Amino acid sequence: MNNLFIVIINYKTPALLRQCLDSILENNPGMEKRILVIDNFSQDESFAMMQKDFPEIKILASQYNSGFGAAINWGINNAPNKAKYLVFLNPDIIMRGNALEKMRDFMEKRPEVALIGPKLLNPDLSVQSSCRRFITPKLILYRRTFLGRFGFAKKALQKFLMEDINHKKIQEVDWIFGACMMVRLAAIRDVGLMDERYFLYFEDMDWCRRFWEKGWKVYYYPEAEMIHYHRRDSAAESGFSALFNHAARIHIRSAVKYFIKYFGVPKPRQEVFKKEILKQRVFRPSSFL
């Protein structure tokens, strides 16, 4: 495991950060020197807790909240030269078993893969949506307006969240949710850092899209499992209420930046999407039978 380097992005979650670190060290003894915590201007007890309870783990404290992507990039720039794979975690992730070893072994066997994500589980061990299809403007509309109540919108959102796939199967996906990602450092050097114009949200999708555009692959890897204490405030609000929710406003701003950036640019993996549509049409039961 010497070729792994773990970066955890913390913001005002000292209790969760402690649980995350405990789970990593419990399942991966001796990893202390290969973990970096980026504290994104929490201004709470996170830094003191780290110094007291995890003195061997390095922590870098930002002087202001630079955003998720910028914090990830800071971690990348502080990775040791011998690191081959970087693991990016939210502090609300709990390791299970030898998940990191399984992910690393898969990457070793598949040199064309830039990024993989594990199966994420809710605290009750139900499967969490952690891999997605590329988003379109109409999906934002469905999530933020009354249109989301209609059947056609619900079906489209389910496809976006990939609720229609077999979550036990290792498979290529458009993008992986940024709560836990293992990324090949060589791919980062080829594609570049995260786009810091996104303060929060969409930076993970943007990164995966750029990997695909450069010929790399992104995989969902359910052989590895982790628990995620997931709370997505940005998706919980719709309509006018979203205007008064800080996280939702950030999400909308990031969406606008994403769609402007890729306006008129064909999405990668379009042939895969067309094959999925054709397969659905071929195997759809006929009403005339």
Short mmCIF file of C-alpha atoms in Angstrom, two decimals:
data_model
loop_
_atom_site.label_atom_id
_atom_site.label_comp_id
_atom_site.label_asym_id
_atom_site.label_seq_id
_atom_site.Cartn_x
_atom_site.Cartn_y
_atom_site.Cartn_z
CA MET A 1 0.00 0.00 0.00
CA ASN A 2 3.05 2.27 -0.19
CA ASN A 3 1.87 3.69 -3.52
CA LEU A 4 -1.36 5.09 -2.02
CA PHE A 5 -1.79 8.60 -0.64
CA ILE A 6 -5.04 9.64 1.07
CA VAL A 7 -6.39 13.20 1.05
CA ILE A 8 -9.35 14.07 3.28
CA ILE A 9 -11.16 17.38 2.81
CA ASN A 10 -12.57 18.60 6.14
CA TYR A 11 -14.96 21.46 6.79
CA LYS A 12 -16.49 21.82 10.25
CA THR A 13 -16.89 18.07 10.86
CA PRO A 14 -14.42 17.12 13.63
CA ALA A 15 -16.49 14.20 14.97
CA LEU A 16 -16.93 12.67 11.51
CA LEU A 17 -13.28 13.28 10.70
CA ARG A 18 -12.27 11.34 13.81
CA GLN A 19 -14.49 8.41 12.80
CA CYS A 20 -13.12 8.47 9.26
CA LEU A 21 -9.49 8.42 10.42
CA ASP A 22 -10.18 5.71 13.00
CA SER A 23 -11.75 3.51 10.32
CA ILE A 24 -8.83 4.02 7.93
CA LEU A 25 -6.20 3.17 10.54
CA GLU A 26 -8.19 0.24 11.91
CA ASN A 27 -8.43 -1.36 8.48
CA ASN A 28 -5.05 -0.17 7.16
CA PRO A 29 -2.50 -0.19 10.00
CA GLY A 30 0.57 1.96 9.47
CA MET A 31 -1.07 4.41 7.04
CA GLU A 32 -0.54 7.48 9.25
CA LYS A 33 2.32 8.88 7.17
CA ARG A 34 0.31 8.51 3.95
CA ILE A 35 -2.69 10.59 5.00
CA LEU A 36 -3.14 14.33 4.52
CA VAL A 37 -6.06 16.29 5.96
CA ILE A 38 -6.94 19.56 4.25
CA ASP A 39 -8.94 21.75 6.62
CA ASN A 40 -10.94 24.25 4.58
CA PHE A 41 -11.08 27.06 7.16
CA SER A 42 -13.30 25.20 9.65
CA GLN A 43 -12.50 27.52 12.56
CA ASP A 44 -13.58 24.86 15.03
CA GLU A 45 -11.87 22.16 17.10
CA SER A 46 -10.82 20.09 14.07
CA PHE A 47 -7.19 21.29 14.08
CA ALA A 48 -6.76 20.86 17.85
CA MET A 49 -8.35 17.39 17.69
CA MET A 50 -5.93 16.33 14.95
CA GLN A 51 -2.88 17.56 16.86
CA LYS A 52 -3.99 15.82 20.04
CA ASP A 53 -5.35 12.50 18.75
CA PHE A 54 -3.58 12.03 15.39
CA PRO A 55 -0.20 13.77 15.78
CA GLU A 56 1.45 11.63 13.07
CA ILE A 57 -1.07 12.67 10.42
CA LYS A 58 -0.29 15.86 8.56
CA ILE A 59 -2.93 18.58 8.44
CA LEU A 60 -2.88 21.69 6.28
CA ALA A 61 -5.21 24.47 7.37
CA SER A 62 -6.44 26.97 4.79
CA GLN A 63 -6.72 30.65 5.71
CA TYR A 64 -10.06 30.85 3.90
CA ASN A 65 -12.64 28.47 2.43
CA SER A 66 -11.29 27.98 -1.07
CA GLY A 67 -13.93 25.46 -2.16
CA PHE A 68 -13.85 21.69 -2.62
CA GLY A 69 -11.96 21.56 -5.92
CA ALA A 70 -9.26 23.96 -4.74
CA ALA A 71 -8.78 21.89 -1.58
CA ILE A 72 -8.45 18.72 -3.67
CA ASN A 73 -5.83 20.43 -5.83
CA TRP A 74 -3.91 21.53 -2.74
CA GLY A 75 -3.83 17.90 -1.68
CA ILE A 76 -2.62 16.78 -5.12
CA ASN A 77 0.19 19.33 -5.04
CA ASN A 78 1.31 17.98 -1.67
CA ALA A 79 1.30 14.31 -2.70
CA PRO A 80 4.66 12.51 -2.44
CA ASN A 81 6.48 11.70 -5.67
CA LYS A 82 6.27 7.95 -5.04
CA ALA A 83 2.46 8.02 -4.88
CA LYS A 84 0.83 6.22 -7.80
CA TYR A 85 -2.78 6.49 -6.67
CA LEU A 86 -4.49 9.27 -4.75
CA VAL A 87 -7.57 8.60 -2.65
CA PHE A 88 -9.88 11.55 -2.02
CA LEU A 89 -12.34 11.24 0.84
CA ASN A 90 -15.01 13.28 2.51
CA PRO A 91 -14.75 13.03 6.32
CA ASP A 92 -18.20 11.41 6.46
CA ILE A 93 -16.79 8.21 4.91
CA ILE A 94 -16.24 5.08 7.03
CA MET A 95 -13.91 2.40 5.66
CA ARG A 96 -15.02 -1.22 5.56
CA GLY A 97 -12.49 -4.03 5.47
CA ASN A 98 -9.78 -3.95 2.81
CA ALA A 99 -11.66 -1.62 0.45
CA LEU A 100 -8.57 0.43 -0.39
CA GLU A 101 -6.51 -2.66 -1.19
CA LYS A 102 -9.24 -4.01 -3.48
CA MET A 103 -9.48 -0.70 -5.33
CA ARG A 104 -5.71 -0.43 -5.69
CA ASP A 105 -5.46 -4.00 -7.03
CA PHE A 106 -8.14 -3.26 -9.64
CA MET A 107 -6.29 -0.15 -10.79
CA GLU A 108 -3.06 -2.12 -11.05
CA LYS A 109 -4.72 -4.57 -13.43
CA ARG A 110 -6.43 -1.88 -15.54
CA PRO A 111 -3.89 0.76 -16.61
CA GLU A 112 -6.47 2.49 -18.83
CA VAL A 113 -8.60 3.42 -15.81
CA ALA A 114 -8.13 6.93 -14.41
CA LEU A 115 -10.65 6.92 -11.59
CA ILE A 116 -12.79 4.48 -9.66
CA GLY A 117 -15.34 4.80 -6.90
CA PRO A 118 -16.53 2.14 -4.44
CA LYS A 119 -20.05 1.12 -3.57
CA LEU A 120 -21.28 3.64 -1.02
CA LEU A 121 -23.70 2.48 1.64
CA ASN A 122 -26.05 4.41 3.88
CA PRO A 123 -25.62 3.88 7.64
CA ASP A 124 -28.42 1.27 7.45
CA LEU A 125 -26.29 -0.52 4.78
CA SER A 126 -28.71 0.19 1.95
CA VAL A 127 -27.04 1.10 -1.36
CA GLN A 128 -26.46 4.79 -2.01
CA SER A 129 -26.45 6.38 -5.45
CA SER A 130 -22.77 7.15 -6.04
CA CYS A 131 -22.32 6.90 -9.82
CA ARG A 132 -24.19 9.07 -12.27
CA ARG A 133 -24.82 9.78 -15.93
CA PHE A 134 -23.84 13.16 -17.32
CA ILE A 135 -26.41 15.78 -16.44
CA THR A 136 -28.47 17.88 -18.86
CA PRO A 137 -30.20 21.25 -18.30
CA LYS A 138 -33.64 19.66 -18.24
CA LEU A 139 -32.62 17.48 -15.27
CA ILE A 140 -31.81 20.60 -13.27
CA LEU A 141 -35.27 21.89 -14.19
CA TYR A 142 -36.88 18.64 -13.06
CA ARG A 143 -35.04 18.74 -9.72
CA ARG A 144 -35.81 22.39 -9.02
CA THR A 145 -39.41 22.80 -10.17
CA PHE A 146 -42.83 21.20 -9.90
CA LEU A 147 -42.03 19.22 -13.07
CA GLY A 148 -40.13 16.76 -10.90
CA ARG A 149 -43.46 15.43 -9.61
CA PHE A 150 -44.42 14.02 -13.01
CA GLY A 151 -43.68 10.45 -14.04
CA PHE A 152 -41.52 11.34 -17.05
CA ALA A 153 -39.32 13.56 -14.86
CA LYS A 154 -39.01 10.96 -12.11
CA LYS A 155 -37.96 8.38 -14.71
CA ALA A 156 -35.34 10.74 -16.16
CA LEU A 157 -33.95 11.51 -12.71
CA GLN A 158 -33.77 7.81 -11.86
CA LYS A 159 -31.69 7.25 -15.00
CA PHE A 160 -29.42 10.19 -14.10
CA LEU A 161 -28.85 8.64 -10.66
CA MET A 162 -28.28 5.25 -12.36
CA GLU A 163 -30.92 3.59 -10.23
CA ASP A 164 -31.60 1.33 -13.23
CA ILE A 165 -28.22 -0.46 -13.09
CA ASN A 166 -27.02 -3.55 -11.27
CA HIS A 167 -25.07 -2.08 -8.35
CA LYS A 168 -23.28 -5.39 -7.80
CA LYS A 169 -21.57 -5.21 -11.19
CA ILE A 170 -18.17 -3.65 -11.92
CA GLN A 171 -18.82 -1.28 -14.82
CA GLU A 172 -17.86 1.85 -16.71
CA VAL A 173 -19.85 4.92 -15.67
CA ASP A 174 -19.97 8.55 -16.75
CA TRP A 175 -18.84 9.91 -13.41
CA ILE A 176 -18.30 9.09 -9.77
CA PHE A 177 -19.60 11.03 -6.80
CA GLY A 178 -16.68 12.90 -5.19
CA ALA A 179 -17.19 11.59 -1.64
CA CYS A 180 -14.68 8.82 -2.38
CA MET A 181 -12.49 8.54 -5.46
CA MET A 182 -9.26 6.70 -6.18
CA VAL A 183 -7.43 8.44 -9.01
CA ARG A 184 -4.31 7.51 -10.96
CA LEU A 185 -1.71 10.26 -10.59
CA ALA A 186 -0.52 9.73 -14.18
CA ALA A 187 -4.06 10.49 -15.38
CA ILE A 188 -4.16 13.69 -13.32
CA ARG A 189 -0.88 14.79 -14.88
CA ASP A 190 -2.39 14.11 -18.31
CA VAL A 191 -5.76 15.80 -17.76
CA GLY A 192 -4.98 18.43 -15.15
CA LEU A 193 -6.30 19.43 -11.75
CA MET A 194 -9.92 19.97 -10.76
CA ASP A 195 -11.53 23.10 -12.19
CA GLU A 196 -11.54 25.57 -9.29
CA ARG A 197 -14.22 27.73 -10.89
CA TYR A 198 -16.70 25.38 -9.23
CA PHE A 199 -16.72 26.33 -5.55
CA LEU A 200 -18.75 23.24 -4.70
CA TYR A 201 -20.64 20.64 -6.78
CA PHE A 202 -20.05 19.67 -10.43
CA GLU A 203 -16.25 19.59 -10.05
CA ASP A 204 -16.32 15.78 -9.76
CA MET A 205 -18.50 15.38 -12.86
CA ASP A 206 -16.36 17.88 -14.78
CA TRP A 207 -13.18 15.98 -13.86
CA CYS A 208 -14.59 12.61 -14.92
CA ARG A 209 -15.79 14.12 -18.19
CA ARG A 210 -12.29 15.41 -18.90
CA PHE A 211 -10.81 11.98 -18.16
CA TRP A 212 -13.18 10.41 -20.68
CA GLU A 213 -12.39 13.10 -23.27
CA LYS A 214 -8.68 12.30 -23.00
CA GLY A 215 -9.22 8.58 -23.52
CA TRP A 216 -9.17 7.42 -19.89
CA LYS A 217 -11.92 5.36 -18.25
CA VAL A 218 -14.01 5.83 -15.11
CA TYR A 219 -15.34 2.80 -13.23
CA TYR A 220 -17.82 1.96 -10.52
CA TYR A 221 -16.22 -0.73 -8.36
CA PRO A 222 -18.73 -2.32 -5.95
CA GLU A 223 -16.30 -4.99 -4.74
CA ALA A 224 -15.11 -2.28 -2.34
CA GLU A 225 -17.66 -0.88 0.10
CA MET A 226 -17.68 2.17 2.35
CA ILE A 227 -20.33 3.79 4.53
CA HIS A 228 -21.22 7.38 3.69
CA TYR A 229 -23.14 9.62 6.08
CA HIS A 230 -24.58 11.41 3.09
CA ARG A 231 -26.51 14.65 3.35
CA ARG A 232 -27.12 16.51 0.12
CA ASP A 233 -28.72 19.81 1.09
CA SER A 234 -28.44 21.14 -2.45
CA ALA A 235 -30.79 18.50 -3.85
CA ALA A 236 -33.35 18.77 -1.06
CA GLU A 237 -34.68 22.18 -2.07
CA SER A 238 -36.73 23.05 -5.14
CA GLY A 239 -38.49 26.04 -6.61
CA PHE A 240 -38.32 29.36 -4.77
CA SER A 241 -37.19 27.66 -1.55
CA ALA A 242 -33.88 26.86 -3.27
CA LEU A 243 -33.20 30.59 -3.56
CA PHE A 244 -33.05 30.81 0.23
CA ASN A 245 -30.85 27.73 0.70
CA HIS A 246 -27.13 28.50 0.54
CA ALA A 247 -26.09 25.03 -0.70
CA ALA A 248 -28.80 25.04 -3.36
CA ARG A 249 -27.70 28.45 -4.63
CA ILE A 250 -24.11 27.21 -4.91
CA HIS A 251 -25.34 24.13 -6.77
CA ILE A 252 -27.28 26.26 -9.27
CA ARG A 253 -24.29 28.58 -9.84
CA SER A 254 -22.03 25.58 -10.46
CA ALA A 255 -24.60 24.12 -12.87
CA VAL A 256 -24.63 27.36 -14.87
CA LYS A 257 -20.81 27.35 -15.06
CA TYR A 258 -20.83 23.71 -16.18
CA PHE A 259 -23.38 24.21 -18.96
CA ILE A 260 -21.64 27.35 -20.22
CA LYS A 261 -18.29 25.52 -20.26
CA TYR A 262 -19.64 22.60 -22.28
CA PHE A 263 -22.21 24.42 -24.42
CA GLY A 264 -22.17 22.82 -27.86
CA VAL A 265 -19.56 20.24 -26.84
CA PRO A 266 -20.69 16.62 -27.44
CA LYS A 267 -20.73 14.52 -24.30
CA PRO A 268 -18.27 11.62 -24.23
CA ARG A 269 -19.65 8.08 -24.28
CA GLN A 270 -22.53 9.03 -26.59
CA GLU A 271 -22.25 5.68 -28.39
CA VAL A 272 -22.75 3.90 -25.07
CA PHE A 273 -25.84 6.00 -24.40
CA LYS A 274 -27.27 5.24 -27.86
CA LYS A 275 -26.72 1.50 -27.33
CA GLU A 276 -28.59 1.69 -24.00
CA ILE A 277 -31.55 3.41 -25.67
CA LEU A 278 -31.57 0.86 -28.52
CA LYS A 279 -31.41 -2.03 -26.07
CA GLN A 280 -34.39 -0.66 -24.16
CA ARG A 281 -36.39 -0.35 -27.38
CA VAL A 282 -35.50 -3.85 -28.57
CA PHE A 283 -36.41 -5.55 -25.30
CA ARG A 284 -39.45 -3.44 -24.41
CA PRO A 285 -42.53 -5.70 -24.28
CA SER A 286 -44.90 -4.96 -27.13
CA SER A 287 -48.45 -3.92 -26.29
CA PHE A 288 -49.64 -5.84 -29.38
CA LEU A 289 -48.54 -9.26 -28.10
#
